[in-house]
Amino acid sequence: MDIAVIVKFLAPCLPFLMNVGNKVLEGASQAVGQDIWNTGKAIWGKLQPKVETKAAALEAAEDVAKNPDDEDLQASLRVQLKKILEADTALAEEIAELFKSQSSNYSNVGANHPQSYDESIQNNTAGDFKQNDLRRIKNEKK
């Protein structure tokens, strides 16, 4: 799994996830699809504590929540999530497992929000995060 996949997956969910406790959450699953919403919530639940401790990451997430289709803002969030996941390989593994356990649902990603997901990215990377990215992260730390 590429960090770009995480961001593309989370982008349509962030407007709802960043407003936890507000009425806007009620329509989230209809807006992005139940499978995407459930997986997005689970991933964000893992990432949010780390994102909230890093001002740049929190700002990037808030920016994407306001403009989920803006690729420049997504790039900023990718950089911040990359730093977080490289620093916490256990968290990276947990997120990889969430994607792996939900892999049967990936074909539906983007069905309700076509701009939210690039299937070519998914086809090339979704199943390979644990092996490839973790190996790369560990090698970079040497």
CSV table of C-alpha atoms in Angstrom, one decimal:
chain,number,residue,atom,x,y,z
A,1,MET,CA,0.0,0.0,0.0
A,2,ASP,CA,1.3,3.4,-1.0
A,3,ILE,CA,0.7,6.4,1.2
A,4,ALA,CA,-1.0,8.0,-1.8
A,5,VAL,CA,-3.6,5.2,-1.5
A,6,ILE,CA,-4.2,6.1,2.2
A,7,VAL,CA,-4.7,9.7,1.3
A,8,LYS,CA,-7.0,9.0,-1.8
A,9,PHE,CA,-9.0,6.7,0.4
A,10,LEU,CA,-9.3,9.1,3.3
A,11,ALA,CA,-9.8,12.3,1.3
A,12,PRO,CA,-13.6,11.9,0.8
A,13,CYS,CA,-14.0,10.8,4.4
A,14,LEU,CA,-12.0,13.6,6.1
A,15,PRO,CA,-14.7,16.2,5.9
A,16,PHE,CA,-16.8,13.9,8.0
A,17,LEU,CA,-14.0,12.5,10.2
A,18,MET,CA,-12.7,15.9,11.1
A,19,ASN,CA,-16.2,16.9,12.3
A,20,VAL,CA,-16.7,14.1,14.8
A,21,GLY,CA,-19.6,14.8,17.1
A,22,ASN,CA,-21.4,17.1,14.6
A,23,LYS,CA,-24.6,16.2,12.8
A,24,VAL,CA,-22.7,16.0,9.5
A,25,LEU,CA,-21.6,12.5,10.5
A,26,GLU,CA,-25.1,11.1,10.0
A,27,GLY,CA,-24.9,11.2,6.2
A,28,ALA,CA,-21.2,10.1,5.9
A,29,SER,CA,-21.9,6.5,4.9
A,30,GLN,CA,-24.3,7.6,2.2
A,31,ALA,CA,-22.0,10.2,0.9
A,32,VAL,CA,-18.9,7.9,0.5
A,33,GLY,CA,-20.4,4.4,0.7
A,34,GLN,CA,-20.6,2.2,3.7
A,35,ASP,CA,-17.5,0.1,3.1
A,36,ILE,CA,-15.3,3.1,2.4
A,37,TRP,CA,-16.7,4.9,5.5
A,38,ASN,CA,-16.1,1.9,7.8
A,39,THR,CA,-12.6,1.4,6.6
A,40,GLY,CA,-11.9,5.2,6.5
A,41,LYS,CA,-13.1,5.5,10.1
A,42,ALA,CA,-10.9,2.6,11.2
A,43,ILE,CA,-7.8,4.0,9.5
A,44,TRP,CA,-8.4,7.5,10.8
A,45,GLY,CA,-8.9,6.0,14.3
A,46,LYS,CA,-5.4,4.7,14.1
A,47,LEU,CA,-3.9,7.8,12.5
A,48,GLN,CA,-5.7,10.6,14.3
A,49,PRO,CA,-3.8,10.4,17.6
A,50,LYS,CA,-0.5,10.8,15.8
A,51,VAL,CA,-1.8,13.4,13.4
A,52,GLU,CA,-3.1,15.5,16.3
A,53,THR,CA,0.3,15.6,18.0
A,54,LYS,CA,1.9,17.1,14.9
A,55,ALA,CA,0.8,20.6,14.0
A,56,ALA,CA,1.8,20.2,10.3
A,57,ALA,CA,0.0,16.9,9.9
A,58,LEU,CA,-3.1,18.3,11.6
A,59,GLU,CA,-3.1,21.3,9.4
A,60,ALA,CA,-2.7,19.1,6.3
A,61,ALA,CA,-5.6,16.9,7.4
A,62,GLU,CA,-7.8,19.9,8.0
A,63,ASP,CA,-6.9,21.4,4.6
A,64,VAL,CA,-7.8,18.1,2.9
A,65,ALA,CA,-11.1,17.9,4.9
A,66,LYS,CA,-12.0,21.4,3.5
A,67,ASN,CA,-11.0,20.5,-0.1
A,68,PRO,CA,-10.9,16.7,-0.5
A,69,ASP,CA,-10.3,16.8,-4.3
A,70,ASP,CA,-7.3,19.2,-4.2
A,71,GLU,CA,-4.3,17.2,-5.2
A,72,ASP,CA,-1.8,19.8,-3.8
A,73,LEU,CA,-3.4,19.5,-0.4
A,74,GLN,CA,-3.4,15.7,-0.7
A,75,ALA,CA,0.3,15.9,-1.4
A,76,SER,CA,0.9,17.8,1.7
A,77,LEU,CA,-1.0,15.2,3.7
A,78,ARG,CA,0.9,12.4,2.0
A,79,VAL,CA,4.2,14.0,3.2
A,80,GLN,CA,3.0,14.2,6.8
A,81,LEU,CA,1.6,10.7,6.8
A,82,LYS,CA,4.8,9.4,5.3
A,83,LYS,CA,6.7,10.9,8.2
A,84,ILE,CA,4.3,9.5,10.8
A,85,LEU,CA,4.3,6.0,9.3
A,86,GLU,CA,8.1,5.9,8.8
A,87,ALA,CA,8.5,6.8,12.4
A,88,ASP,CA,6.0,4.2,13.6
A,89,THR,CA,6.3,0.9,11.7
A,90,ALA,CA,3.8,-0.8,14.1
A,91,LEU,CA,1.2,1.7,13.1
A,92,ALA,CA,2.1,1.2,9.4
A,93,GLU,CA,1.6,-2.5,9.9
A,94,GLU,CA,-1.8,-2.0,11.6
A,95,ILE,CA,-3.0,0.2,8.7
A,96,ALA,CA,-1.7,-2.4,6.2
A,97,GLU,CA,-3.7,-5.0,8.0
A,98,LEU,CA,-6.9,-2.9,7.8
A,99,PHE,CA,-6.4,-2.5,4.1
A,100,LYS,CA,-5.7,-6.2,3.7
A,101,SER,CA,-8.8,-7.3,5.7
A,102,GLN,CA,-10.9,-4.9,3.6
A,103,SER,CA,-9.4,-5.8,0.2
A,104,SER,CA,-12.6,-7.3,-1.1
A,105,ASN,CA,-14.3,-4.0,-0.7
A,106,TYR,CA,-11.7,-2.0,-2.8
A,107,SER,CA,-13.5,-2.6,-6.0
A,108,ASN,CA,-16.3,-0.4,-4.7
A,109,VAL,CA,-14.1,2.5,-3.7
A,110,GLY,CA,-14.9,5.4,-5.8
A,111,ALA,CA,-18.2,4.1,-6.9
A,112,ASN,CA,-20.0,6.9,-4.9
A,113,HIS,CA,-17.1,9.4,-5.2
A,114,PRO,CA,-15.2,8.8,-8.5
A,115,GLN,CA,-12.6,11.5,-7.8
A,116,SER,CA,-11.7,9.9,-4.5
A,117,TYR,CA,-9.8,7.0,-5.7
A,118,ASP,CA,-7.6,6.0,-8.6
A,119,GLU,CA,-8.0,2.3,-9.3
A,120,SER,CA,-4.7,2.2,-11.1
A,121,ILE,CA,-3.0,3.0,-7.8
A,122,GLN,CA,-5.0,0.4,-6.0
A,123,ASN,CA,-4.3,-2.3,-8.6
A,124,ASN,CA,-0.6,-1.6,-8.4
A,125,THR,CA,-0.1,-1.1,-4.7
A,126,ALA,CA,-3.0,-2.2,-2.4
A,127,GLY,CA,-1.8,-5.6,-1.6
A,128,ASP,CA,1.9,-4.9,-1.4
A,129,PHE,CA,2.2,-2.4,1.4
A,130,LYS,CA,3.2,-4.8,4.1
A,131,GLN,CA,6.0,-6.4,2.2
A,132,ASN,CA,7.3,-3.6,0.0
A,133,ASP,CA,6.8,-0.4,2.1
A,134,LEU,CA,7.8,-1.9,5.4
A,135,ARG,CA,10.9,-3.4,3.9
A,136,ARG,CA,11.8,0.0,2.4
A,137,ILE,CA,11.1,1.8,5.6
A,138,LYS,CA,13.3,-0.6,7.6
A,139,ASN,CA,16.1,-0.3,5.0
A,140,GLU,CA,15.9,3.5,5.1
A,141,LYS,CA,16.4,3.5,8.9
A,142,LYS,CA,19.7,1.5,8.6
